[in-house]
Amino acid sequence: MLRAPLALLQDVQRERLSAAVSAAAATEPYRSLYAADALDAGRSVSELPIVDRSVLAAVPFEDRLSSRPRPLLRVGTSGTTGRPLSAGQSREEALFQRVVLARQLDAQGIPPRARTFVADVAGQLEDARSTLNGRVVRTRVPASPRSLADRIRTARAEVVVGWPSILMEVADAGEQLRVPWVVTFGEVLHPEWMTSIARAFGATVLDMYALREGGHVAWRCPSADGYHVNADSVLVEIVDDDDRPVPAGVAGDVVVTNLWNLTTPFVRYRTADRAAILAGPCSCGIVFPRMTQVEGRTDDWVLTPDGRRVWPFRLGLMTLLGRAFLDAVARYRVVQQAPDRFLVEVQWTEGRRDDLAALIEPVYRRVLDAEVHVEVRDVAGFPSTAGRKFHLVERRFDASPSGAQPAAAQQPGQFRVSDSR
């Protein structure tokens, strides 16, 4: 399909788009949003409404299911917006995404049987103990960068897949590995980060754009000529602030339609990332359309009292406190007010849970390996971000060289370590 005739690709898109829209019309919120003639033959997808995450998140998961496959695989977004969103898949739909990824890796030059290590947060947890009011509380925290590096060595990994920030922490720790390939996702891969990661891992660094709810969307071409969109798997549109399509080369909001996940449809889903479509064919011969690198998460690094730089999503409470926190909280935000002081704003679903609130400070002390103080403040809600990504973690103190930032935290690639999301 990568080099198939364009007519064949367009036929696949039309067939799958019709199936996706039909499945969406049987679920909320699409059922309420679509006009009676939404499915009429000949209607353009651009005539359907664009749906933001907040609209989908407000609908119970059960109401977003178009079917109930056995087994029903439930996956959640990373929670990096403070408002996690669940998606359901059939086994076949999950397998399809694995095939799409395998095809991408092959096109990027990675052998199909290469040993792969996934350096994500949820999959790399380790047991920890914290003290709360004189009693020991057992929790699970993300592995430290040095521990993560040891695991990669033990696995004899040939491919490491992970968030750039996690891999940068390994580089910051001064670790040296020998891994042929690194594949990044989830954040913008800055050029200086690519250089640091390549040096620390001894690797060729590749990148991809993927959404848990939208599937594998696009990947960096080996010719470094943009990102190829998996156009037989997803439909990507770029629109302006008024939801109008923009010309090639003009940046706008990325809107994704998942063409294969019919269990919980995502049709014209605004991702809150920004990018542009690239005009013309790619020199590599692949016929899939191209887009620029997305302008995605720009969350601040957390700075510890002793000068370490920490990936902000190590403080993600969905991972640290688990299902109990997920069920009790509608949304939350972490604000670092000083190197040793944090404010956690929480919008509870049914009243404050003091037992969960009390766990946050000792868990943060364990994750950051520092004496930090945490205030947990109840809030009724959060201001609208007008379609842009909500920052789960914000740093609100002067981190410039003339301010409170320690000298050790001013040169990328030369920091000491810490722990995960």
Tab-separated table of C-alpha atoms in Angstrom:
chain	number	residue	atom	x	y	z
A	1	MET	CA	0.000	0.000	0.000
A	2	LEU	CA	2.931	2.368	0.609
A	3	ARG	CA	3.598	2.520	-3.135
A	4	ALA	CA	0.156	1.469	-4.402
A	5	PRO	CA	-1.667	3.586	-7.020
A	6	LEU	CA	-3.328	6.652	-5.521
A	7	ALA	CA	-6.712	5.501	-6.875
A	8	LEU	CA	-6.532	2.344	-4.740
A	9	LEU	CA	-5.665	4.398	-1.639
A	10	GLN	CA	-8.618	6.717	-2.282
A	11	ASP	CA	-10.978	3.739	-2.669
A	12	VAL	CA	-9.842	2.386	0.703
A	13	GLN	CA	-10.332	5.793	2.321
A	14	ARG	CA	-13.893	6.160	0.963
A	15	GLU	CA	-14.920	2.668	2.074
A	16	ARG	CA	-13.456	2.995	5.561
A	17	LEU	CA	-14.698	6.555	6.057
A	18	SER	CA	-18.257	5.455	5.297
A	19	ALA	CA	-17.946	2.679	7.900
A	20	ALA	CA	-16.459	5.042	10.490
A	21	VAL	CA	-19.182	7.664	10.065
A	22	SER	CA	-21.928	5.016	10.219
A	23	ALA	CA	-20.480	3.641	13.470
A	24	ALA	CA	-20.153	7.148	14.913
A	25	ALA	CA	-23.793	7.978	14.112
A	26	ALA	CA	-24.835	5.105	16.400
A	27	THR	CA	-22.990	6.572	19.390
A	28	GLU	CA	-22.874	9.752	21.426
A	29	PRO	CA	-21.982	12.531	20.995
A	30	TYR	CA	-22.162	12.023	17.233
A	31	ARG	CA	-25.782	10.835	17.262
A	32	SER	CA	-26.831	14.169	18.741
A	33	LEU	CA	-24.512	16.227	16.518
A	34	TYR	CA	-25.230	14.708	13.127
A	35	ALA	CA	-28.044	15.956	10.906
A	36	ALA	CA	-30.516	13.422	9.570
A	37	ASP	CA	-28.778	13.453	6.179
A	38	ALA	CA	-25.250	13.144	7.560
A	39	LEU	CA	-24.790	9.746	5.931
A	40	ASP	CA	-26.227	10.625	2.523
A	41	ALA	CA	-24.063	9.493	-0.365
A	42	GLY	CA	-21.882	12.223	-1.786
A	43	ARG	CA	-21.698	14.330	1.372
A	44	SER	CA	-18.164	15.450	2.206
A	45	VAL	CA	-16.618	14.607	5.553
A	46	SER	CA	-15.788	18.313	5.876
A	47	GLU	CA	-19.520	18.968	6.338
A	48	LEU	CA	-19.569	16.973	9.582
A	49	PRO	CA	-18.866	18.738	12.890
A	50	ILE	CA	-15.412	18.690	14.452
A	51	VAL	CA	-15.396	17.158	17.926
A	52	ASP	CA	-13.075	18.282	20.719
A	53	ARG	CA	-11.767	16.046	23.490
A	54	SER	CA	-13.907	17.854	26.072
A	55	VAL	CA	-17.070	16.877	24.174
A	56	LEU	CA	-16.093	13.211	24.035
A	57	ALA	CA	-14.860	13.146	27.634
A	58	ALA	CA	-18.238	14.429	28.826
A	59	VAL	CA	-19.961	11.321	27.407
A	60	PRO	CA	-19.880	8.089	29.459
A	61	PHE	CA	-17.689	5.411	27.904
A	62	GLU	CA	-20.645	3.045	27.510
A	63	ASP	CA	-22.498	5.585	25.357
A	64	ARG	CA	-19.531	5.899	23.002
A	65	LEU	CA	-19.505	2.183	22.155
A	66	SER	CA	-20.960	1.226	18.778
A	67	SER	CA	-20.531	-2.477	19.563
A	68	ARG	CA	-19.314	-4.783	22.327
A	69	PRO	CA	-16.682	-7.096	20.891
A	70	ARG	CA	-15.471	-10.053	22.932
A	71	PRO	CA	-13.052	-9.268	24.365
A	72	LEU	CA	-13.496	-5.521	24.620
A	73	LEU	CA	-10.032	-3.999	24.977
A	74	ARG	CA	-10.131	-0.709	26.825
A	75	VAL	CA	-7.230	1.696	26.470
A	76	GLY	CA	-6.832	5.134	27.968
A	77	THR	CA	-5.027	8.214	26.830
A	78	SER	CA	-1.970	9.176	28.801
A	79	GLY	CA	-3.825	11.680	30.963
A	80	THR	CA	-1.353	14.410	30.022
A	81	THR	CA	-4.204	16.852	29.523
A	82	GLY	CA	-5.497	16.197	33.042
A	83	ARG	CA	-8.655	14.729	31.506
A	84	PRO	CA	-8.041	11.118	30.428
A	85	LEU	CA	-10.199	9.683	27.646
A	86	SER	CA	-10.910	5.966	27.248
A	87	ALA	CA	-11.179	4.184	23.919
A	88	GLY	CA	-12.426	0.681	23.200
A	89	GLN	CA	-11.046	-1.741	20.629
A	90	SER	CA	-11.762	-5.200	19.367
A	91	ARG	CA	-8.885	-7.636	19.251
A	92	GLU	CA	-8.827	-7.261	15.471
A	93	GLU	CA	-8.658	-3.464	15.695
A	94	ALA	CA	-5.751	-3.659	18.138
A	95	LEU	CA	-3.981	-6.129	15.850
A	96	PHE	CA	-4.486	-3.802	12.900
A	97	GLN	CA	-2.650	-1.024	14.748
A	98	ARG	CA	0.233	-3.387	15.418
A	99	VAL	CA	0.401	-4.175	11.706
A	100	VAL	CA	0.414	-0.448	10.855
A	101	LEU	CA	3.295	0.076	13.295
A	102	ALA	CA	5.210	-2.905	11.885
A	103	ARG	CA	4.830	-1.512	8.378
A	104	GLN	CA	6.117	1.877	9.552
A	105	LEU	CA	9.184	0.381	11.241
A	106	ASP	CA	9.958	-1.641	8.127
A	107	ALA	CA	9.733	1.506	5.977
A	108	GLN	CA	12.061	3.264	8.444
A	109	GLY	CA	14.636	0.500	7.979
A	110	ILE	CA	14.158	-1.444	11.236
A	111	PRO	CA	14.253	-5.279	10.897
A	112	PRO	CA	10.918	-6.970	11.748
A	113	ARG	CA	12.372	-9.243	14.434
A	114	ALA	CA	14.498	-6.646	16.212
A	115	ARG	CA	14.303	-6.873	20.011
A	116	THR	CA	12.130	-3.957	21.146
A	117	PHE	CA	11.992	-2.249	24.545
A	118	VAL	CA	9.135	0.181	25.239
A	119	ALA	CA	10.293	2.944	27.589
A	120	ASP	CA	6.895	4.250	28.631
A	121	VAL	CA	5.857	5.224	32.136
A	122	ALA	CA	3.034	2.823	32.969
A	123	GLY	CA	5.025	-0.198	31.796
A	124	GLN	CA	8.172	0.653	33.774
A	125	LEU	CA	6.986	0.902	37.363
A	126	GLU	CA	8.756	-0.355	40.457
A	127	ASP	CA	7.679	-0.882	44.051
A	128	ALA	CA	8.253	1.952	46.489
A	129	ARG	CA	7.434	2.740	50.111
A	130	SER	CA	6.506	6.149	51.514
A	131	THR	CA	5.747	7.275	55.053
A	132	LEU	CA	2.447	8.986	55.849
A	133	ASN	CA	1.620	9.994	59.441
A	134	GLY	CA	4.015	7.399	60.800
A	135	ARG	CA	2.726	4.512	58.707
A	136	VAL	CA	4.314	2.948	55.640
A	137	VAL	CA	2.361	3.330	52.393
A	138	ARG	CA	3.273	1.030	49.501
A	139	THR	CA	3.014	2.564	46.033
A	140	ARG	CA	4.302	2.031	42.520
A	141	VAL	CA	6.504	4.736	41.003
A	142	PRO	CA	8.186	5.031	37.619
A	143	ALA	CA	11.675	3.599	37.310
A	144	SER	CA	14.549	6.048	37.628
A	145	PRO	CA	16.567	6.824	34.473
A	146	ARG	CA	19.496	4.705	35.682
A	147	SER	CA	17.165	1.815	36.457
A	148	LEU	CA	15.588	2.247	33.026
A	149	ALA	CA	19.014	2.167	31.370
A	150	ASP	CA	19.839	-1.056	33.245
A	151	ARG	CA	16.586	-2.626	32.046
A	152	ILE	CA	17.362	-1.693	28.441
A	153	ARG	CA	20.804	-3.303	28.760
A	154	THR	CA	19.344	-6.437	30.352
A	155	ALA	CA	16.806	-6.744	27.533
A	156	ARG	CA	19.632	-6.403	24.976
A	157	ALA	CA	17.285	-4.089	23.116
A	158	GLU	CA	17.888	-3.320	19.457
A	159	VAL	CA	15.014	-0.829	19.309
A	160	VAL	CA	13.926	1.477	22.151
A	161	VAL	CA	10.519	3.120	21.743
A	162	GLY	CA	9.706	5.955	24.135
A	163	TRP	CA	8.861	9.569	24.873
A	164	PRO	CA	11.730	11.962	24.055
A	165	SER	CA	11.647	13.392	27.602
A	166	ILE	CA	12.087	9.950	29.187
A	167	LEU	CA	15.014	9.219	26.900
A	168	MET	CA	16.484	12.668	27.569
A	169	GLU	CA	16.502	11.849	31.277
A	170	VAL	CA	18.599	8.776	30.494
A	171	ALA	CA	20.953	10.987	28.493
A	172	ASP	CA	21.025	13.568	31.298
A	173	ALA	CA	22.036	10.826	33.726
A	174	GLY	CA	25.218	10.305	31.727
A	175	GLU	CA	24.233	6.792	30.687
A	176	GLN	CA	25.847	5.333	27.564
A	177	LEU	CA	24.053	2.548	25.720
A	178	ARG	CA	24.480	0.774	22.419
A	179	VAL	CA	21.087	0.564	20.744
A	180	PRO	CA	20.878	0.642	16.927
A	181	TRP	CA	17.519	2.430	16.734
A	182	VAL	CA	15.422	4.718	18.922
A	183	VAL	CA	11.833	5.559	17.955
A	184	THR	CA	10.247	8.509	19.747
A	185	PHE	CA	6.605	9.539	20.078
A	186	GLY	CA	4.254	11.562	22.269
A	187	GLU	CA	6.126	14.882	22.239
A	188	VAL	CA	7.924	17.218	19.890
A	189	LEU	CA	11.376	15.805	19.149
A	190	HIS	CA	13.508	18.944	19.278
A	191	PRO	CA	16.708	18.846	17.167
A	192	GLU	CA	18.952	19.249	20.208
A	193	TRP	CA	17.109	16.394	21.941
A	194	MET	CA	17.599	14.180	18.902
A	195	THR	CA	21.320	14.888	19.026
A	196	SER	CA	21.578	14.144	22.776
A	197	ILE	CA	19.539	10.935	22.527
A	198	ALA	CA	21.495	9.721	19.499
A	199	ARG	CA	24.756	10.329	21.364
A	200	ALA	CA	23.650	8.627	24.603
A	201	PHE	CA	22.091	5.592	22.907
A	202	GLY	CA	24.525	5.347	20.006
A	203	ALA	CA	21.400	5.136	17.866
A	204	THR	CA	19.665	6.313	14.747
A	205	VAL	CA	16.745	8.351	16.125
A	206	LEU	CA	13.389	8.150	14.309
A	207	ASP	CA	10.063	9.710	15.238
A	208	MET	CA	6.355	9.007	14.878
A	209	TYR	CA	3.083	10.745	15.642
A	210	ALA	CA	0.567	8.471	17.363
A	211	LEU	CA	-2.581	8.893	19.449
A	212	ARG	CA	-3.987	6.175	21.654
A	213	GLU	CA	-7.450	7.253	20.614
A	214	GLY	CA	-6.542	7.917	16.983
A	215	GLY	CA	-4.022	5.188	16.269
A	216	HIS	CA	-0.698	5.475	14.472
A	217	VAL	CA	-1.036	8.675	12.476
A	218	ALA	CA	2.270	9.577	10.812
A	219	TRP	CA	5.981	8.839	10.911
A	220	ARG	CA	9.187	10.549	9.921
A	221	CYS	CA	10.369	9.506	6.488
A	222	PRO	CA	13.917	8.057	6.359
A	223	SER	CA	14.691	10.736	3.775
A	224	ALA	CA	13.907	13.337	6.503
A	225	ASP	CA	11.409	14.923	4.109
A	226	GLY	CA	8.454	15.301	6.469
A	227	TYR	CA	6.140	12.731	8.099
A	228	HIS	CA	4.146	10.230	6.040
A	229	VAL	CA	0.477	9.959	7.058
A	230	ASN	CA	-0.917	6.419	7.315
A	231	ALA	CA	-3.667	7.443	4.914
A	232	ASP	CA	-5.231	3.979	4.705
A	233	SER	CA	-5.609	4.000	8.501
A	234	VAL	CA	-6.412	7.618	9.382
A	235	LEU	CA	-7.707	10.707	7.632
A	236	VAL	CA	-5.819	13.873	8.614
A	237	GLU	CA	-7.186	17.380	8.059
A	238	ILE	CA	-5.577	20.717	8.951
A	239	VAL	CA	-8.040	23.492	9.819
A	240	ASP	CA	-7.917	27.077	11.074
A	241	ASP	CA	-9.543	28.477	14.218
A	242	ASP	CA	-12.894	28.634	12.385
A	243	ASP	CA	-12.657	24.960	11.342
A	244	ARG	CA	-11.952	25.829	7.706
A	245	PRO	CA	-9.327	23.828	5.778
A	246	VAL	CA	-6.025	25.603	5.231
A	247	PRO	CA	-3.734	25.338	2.188
A	248	ALA	CA	-0.697	23.077	2.107
A	249	GLY	CA	2.218	24.627	3.945
A	250	VAL	CA	0.002	26.583	6.342
A	251	ALA	CA	-0.060	25.430	9.971
A	252	GLY	CA	-3.363	24.753	11.678
A	253	ASP	CA	-5.140	22.394	14.066
A	254	VAL	CA	-4.725	18.668	13.388
A	255	VAL	CA	-8.083	16.888	12.993
A	256	VAL	CA	-7.979	13.074	12.815
A	257	THR	CA	-10.534	10.473	11.758
A	258	ASN	CA	-9.659	6.897	12.727
A	259	LEU	CA	-10.799	4.792	9.759
A	260	TRP	CA	-10.533	1.395	11.444
A	261	ASN	CA	-11.599	1.714	15.082
A	262	LEU	CA	-15.371	1.303	14.848
A	263	THR	CA	-15.824	0.206	18.478
A	264	THR	CA	-15.403	3.743	19.832
A	265	PRO	CA	-15.370	5.936	16.720
A	266	PHE	CA	-13.227	9.067	16.459
A	267	VAL	CA	-14.493	11.105	13.525
A	268	ARG	CA	-13.110	14.584	12.870
A	269	TYR	CA	-11.424	14.597	16.270
A	270	ARG	CA	-9.456	17.730	17.124
A	271	THR	CA	-6.203	16.584	18.687
A	272	ALA	CA	-5.114	20.039	19.969
A	273	ASP	CA	-1.824	19.590	18.098
A	274	ARG	CA	-0.755	21.825	15.227
A	275	ALA	CA	0.975	20.960	11.950
A	276	ALA	CA	0.821	21.606	8.203
A	277	ILE	CA	0.281	19.404	5.161
A	278	LEU	CA	3.262	19.275	2.801
A	279	ALA	CA	2.612	19.617	-0.921
A	280	GLY	CA	3.971	17.335	-3.628
A	281	PRO	CA	5.272	13.762	-3.647
A	282	CYS	CA	8.116	12.521	-1.469
A	283	SER	CA	11.472	11.709	-3.050
A	284	CYS	CA	11.388	8.262	-1.384
A	285	GLY	CA	8.575	7.076	-3.687
A	286	ILE	CA	5.996	6.446	-0.937
A	287	VAL	CA	2.616	7.757	-2.115
A	288	PHE	CA	1.173	8.535	1.316
A	289	PRO	CA	0.649	12.277	1.924
A	290	ARG	CA	3.109	14.156	4.099
A	291	MET	CA	2.790	16.520	7.003
A	292	THR	CA	5.209	18.529	9.081
A	293	GLN	CA	6.260	17.564	12.570
A	294	VAL	CA	3.467	18.415	14.989
A	295	GLU	CA	3.747	21.254	17.442
A	296	GLY	CA	2.504	19.349	20.450
A	297	ARG	CA	3.123	19.287	24.188
A	298	THR	CA	5.310	22.076	25.498
A	299	ASP	CA	5.032	21.406	29.224
A	300	ASP	CA	7.779	22.752	31.470
A	301	TRP	CA	10.377	20.526	33.015
A	302	VAL	CA	10.171	20.233	36.790
A	303	LEU	CA	13.278	21.533	38.583
A	304	THR	CA	14.199	19.945	41.918
A	305	PRO	CA	15.808	21.831	44.844
A	306	ASP	CA	19.230	20.293	44.088
A	307	GLY	CA	19.175	21.264	40.416
A	308	ARG	CA	17.905	18.153	38.644
A	309	ARG	CA	15.599	18.423	35.642
A	310	VAL	CA	12.643	16.014	35.784
A	311	TRP	CA	10.164	14.993	33.115
A	312	PRO	CA	6.848	16.597	34.204
A	313	PHE	CA	4.677	13.549	33.614
A	314	ARG	CA	6.522	11.677	36.334
A	315	LEU	CA	4.123	13.623	38.549
A	316	GLY	CA	1.045	12.260	36.760
A	317	LEU	CA	-1.310	11.076	39.471
A	318	MET	CA	-3.256	8.702	37.245
A	319	THR	CA	-0.105	6.567	37.138
A	320	LEU	CA	1.068	7.121	40.707
A	321	LEU	CA	-2.267	6.631	42.501
A	322	GLY	CA	-3.991	4.380	39.981
A	323	ARG	CA	-7.620	3.530	39.447
A	324	ALA	CA	-8.865	5.052	42.707
A	325	PHE	CA	-7.646	8.496	41.649
A	326	LEU	CA	-8.944	8.045	38.109
A	327	ASP	CA	-12.454	7.256	39.389
A	328	ALA	CA	-12.492	10.084	41.952
A	329	VAL	CA	-11.194	12.932	39.775
A	330	ALA	CA	-12.675	14.734	36.788
A	331	ARG	CA	-9.540	16.790	36.133
A	332	TYR	CA	-6.440	18.049	37.895
A	333	ARG	CA	-3.382	20.228	37.388
A	334	VAL	CA	0.045	20.353	39.044
A	335	VAL	CA	1.677	23.765	39.519
A	336	GLN	CA	5.300	24.006	40.643
A	337	GLN	CA	5.505	27.259	42.586
A	338	ALA	CA	9.121	26.876	43.713
A	339	PRO	CA	11.743	24.116	43.513
A	340	ASP	CA	10.395	22.643	46.756
A	341	ARG	CA	6.726	23.673	46.589
A	342	PHE	CA	3.808	22.340	44.529
A	343	LEU	CA	0.115	23.144	44.243
A	344	VAL	CA	-2.181	20.365	43.018
A	345	GLU	CA	-5.572	21.640	41.891
A	346	VAL	CA	-8.217	18.914	41.797
A	347	GLN	CA	-11.729	18.874	40.387
A	348	TRP	CA	-13.302	15.934	42.222
A	349	THR	CA	-16.217	14.005	40.744
A	350	GLU	CA	-18.137	13.503	44.006
A	351	GLY	CA	-16.418	15.375	46.794
A	352	ARG	CA	-12.872	15.523	48.123
A	353	ARG	CA	-11.080	12.276	48.911
A	354	ASP	CA	-8.818	13.135	51.830
A	355	ASP	CA	-7.207	9.690	51.744
A	356	LEU	CA	-6.004	10.244	48.183
A	357	ALA	CA	-5.043	13.894	48.757
A	358	ALA	CA	-2.860	12.875	51.704
A	359	LEU	CA	-0.862	10.460	49.534
A	360	ILE	CA	0.315	13.047	47.022
A	361	GLU	CA	3.053	14.723	49.086
A	362	PRO	CA	4.819	11.508	50.227
A	363	VAL	CA	4.593	10.022	46.736
A	364	TYR	CA	6.038	13.193	45.168
A	365	ARG	CA	8.868	13.158	47.699
A	366	ARG	CA	9.638	9.584	46.658
A	367	VAL	CA	9.453	10.305	42.933
A	368	LEU	CA	11.542	13.483	43.116
A	369	ASP	CA	13.887	12.186	45.823
A	370	ALA	CA	13.589	15.569	47.520
A	371	GLU	CA	11.894	17.265	50.454
A	372	VAL	CA	8.997	18.978	48.722
A	373	HIS	CA	5.740	20.344	50.086
A	374	VAL	CA	2.386	19.890	48.378
A	375	GLU	CA	-0.869	21.782	48.825
A	376	VAL	CA	-3.957	20.032	47.441
A	377	ARG	CA	-6.627	22.584	46.547
A	378	ASP	CA	-10.184	21.739	45.475
A	379	VAL	CA	-11.452	23.593	42.389
A	380	ALA	CA	-14.844	23.649	40.689
A	381	GLY	CA	-13.313	23.498	37.211
A	382	PHE	CA	-10.636	24.885	34.900
A	383	PRO	CA	-10.790	27.720	32.366
A	384	SER	CA	-11.259	26.770	28.722
A	385	THR	CA	-8.045	26.413	26.703
A	386	ALA	CA	-9.837	27.146	23.405
A	387	GLY	CA	-8.954	23.861	21.757
A	388	ARG	CA	-5.293	23.850	22.818
A	389	LYS	CA	-3.690	21.238	25.018
A	390	PHE	CA	-4.324	21.656	28.711
A	391	HIS	CA	-0.977	21.627	30.541
A	392	LEU	CA	-1.028	18.988	33.247
A	393	VAL	CA	2.150	20.367	34.828
A	394	GLU	CA	3.115	24.044	34.881
A	395	ARG	CA	6.184	25.689	36.367
A	396	ARG	CA	5.424	29.163	37.694
A	397	PHE	CA	8.651	30.517	39.086
A	398	ASP	CA	11.588	32.293	37.514
A	399	ALA	CA	13.820	29.617	36.006
A	400	SER	CA	16.077	31.971	34.060
A	401	PRO	CA	19.822	32.154	34.794
A	402	SER	CA	19.184	35.363	36.747
A	403	GLY	CA	16.387	33.761	38.743
A	404	ALA	CA	15.963	30.613	40.805
A	405	GLN	CA	17.234	28.058	38.309
A	406	PRO	CA	20.298	26.156	39.545
A	407	ALA	CA	23.341	26.298	37.261
A	408	ALA	CA	23.213	22.545	36.668
A	409	ALA	CA	19.841	22.893	34.971
A	410	GLN	CA	20.847	25.372	32.281
A	411	GLN	CA	22.682	23.210	29.730
A	412	PRO	CA	20.562	20.586	27.888
A	413	GLY	CA	22.104	17.140	27.994
A	414	GLN	CA	24.215	17.821	31.118
A	415	PHE	CA	21.836	17.201	33.998
A	416	ARG	CA	21.607	14.724	36.811
A	417	VAL	CA	18.719	12.310	37.132
A	418	SER	CA	15.296	11.620	38.628
A	419	ASP	CA	12.116	9.454	38.159
A	420	SER	CA	8.870	9.149	35.883
A	421	ARG	CA	5.281	10.332	35.206
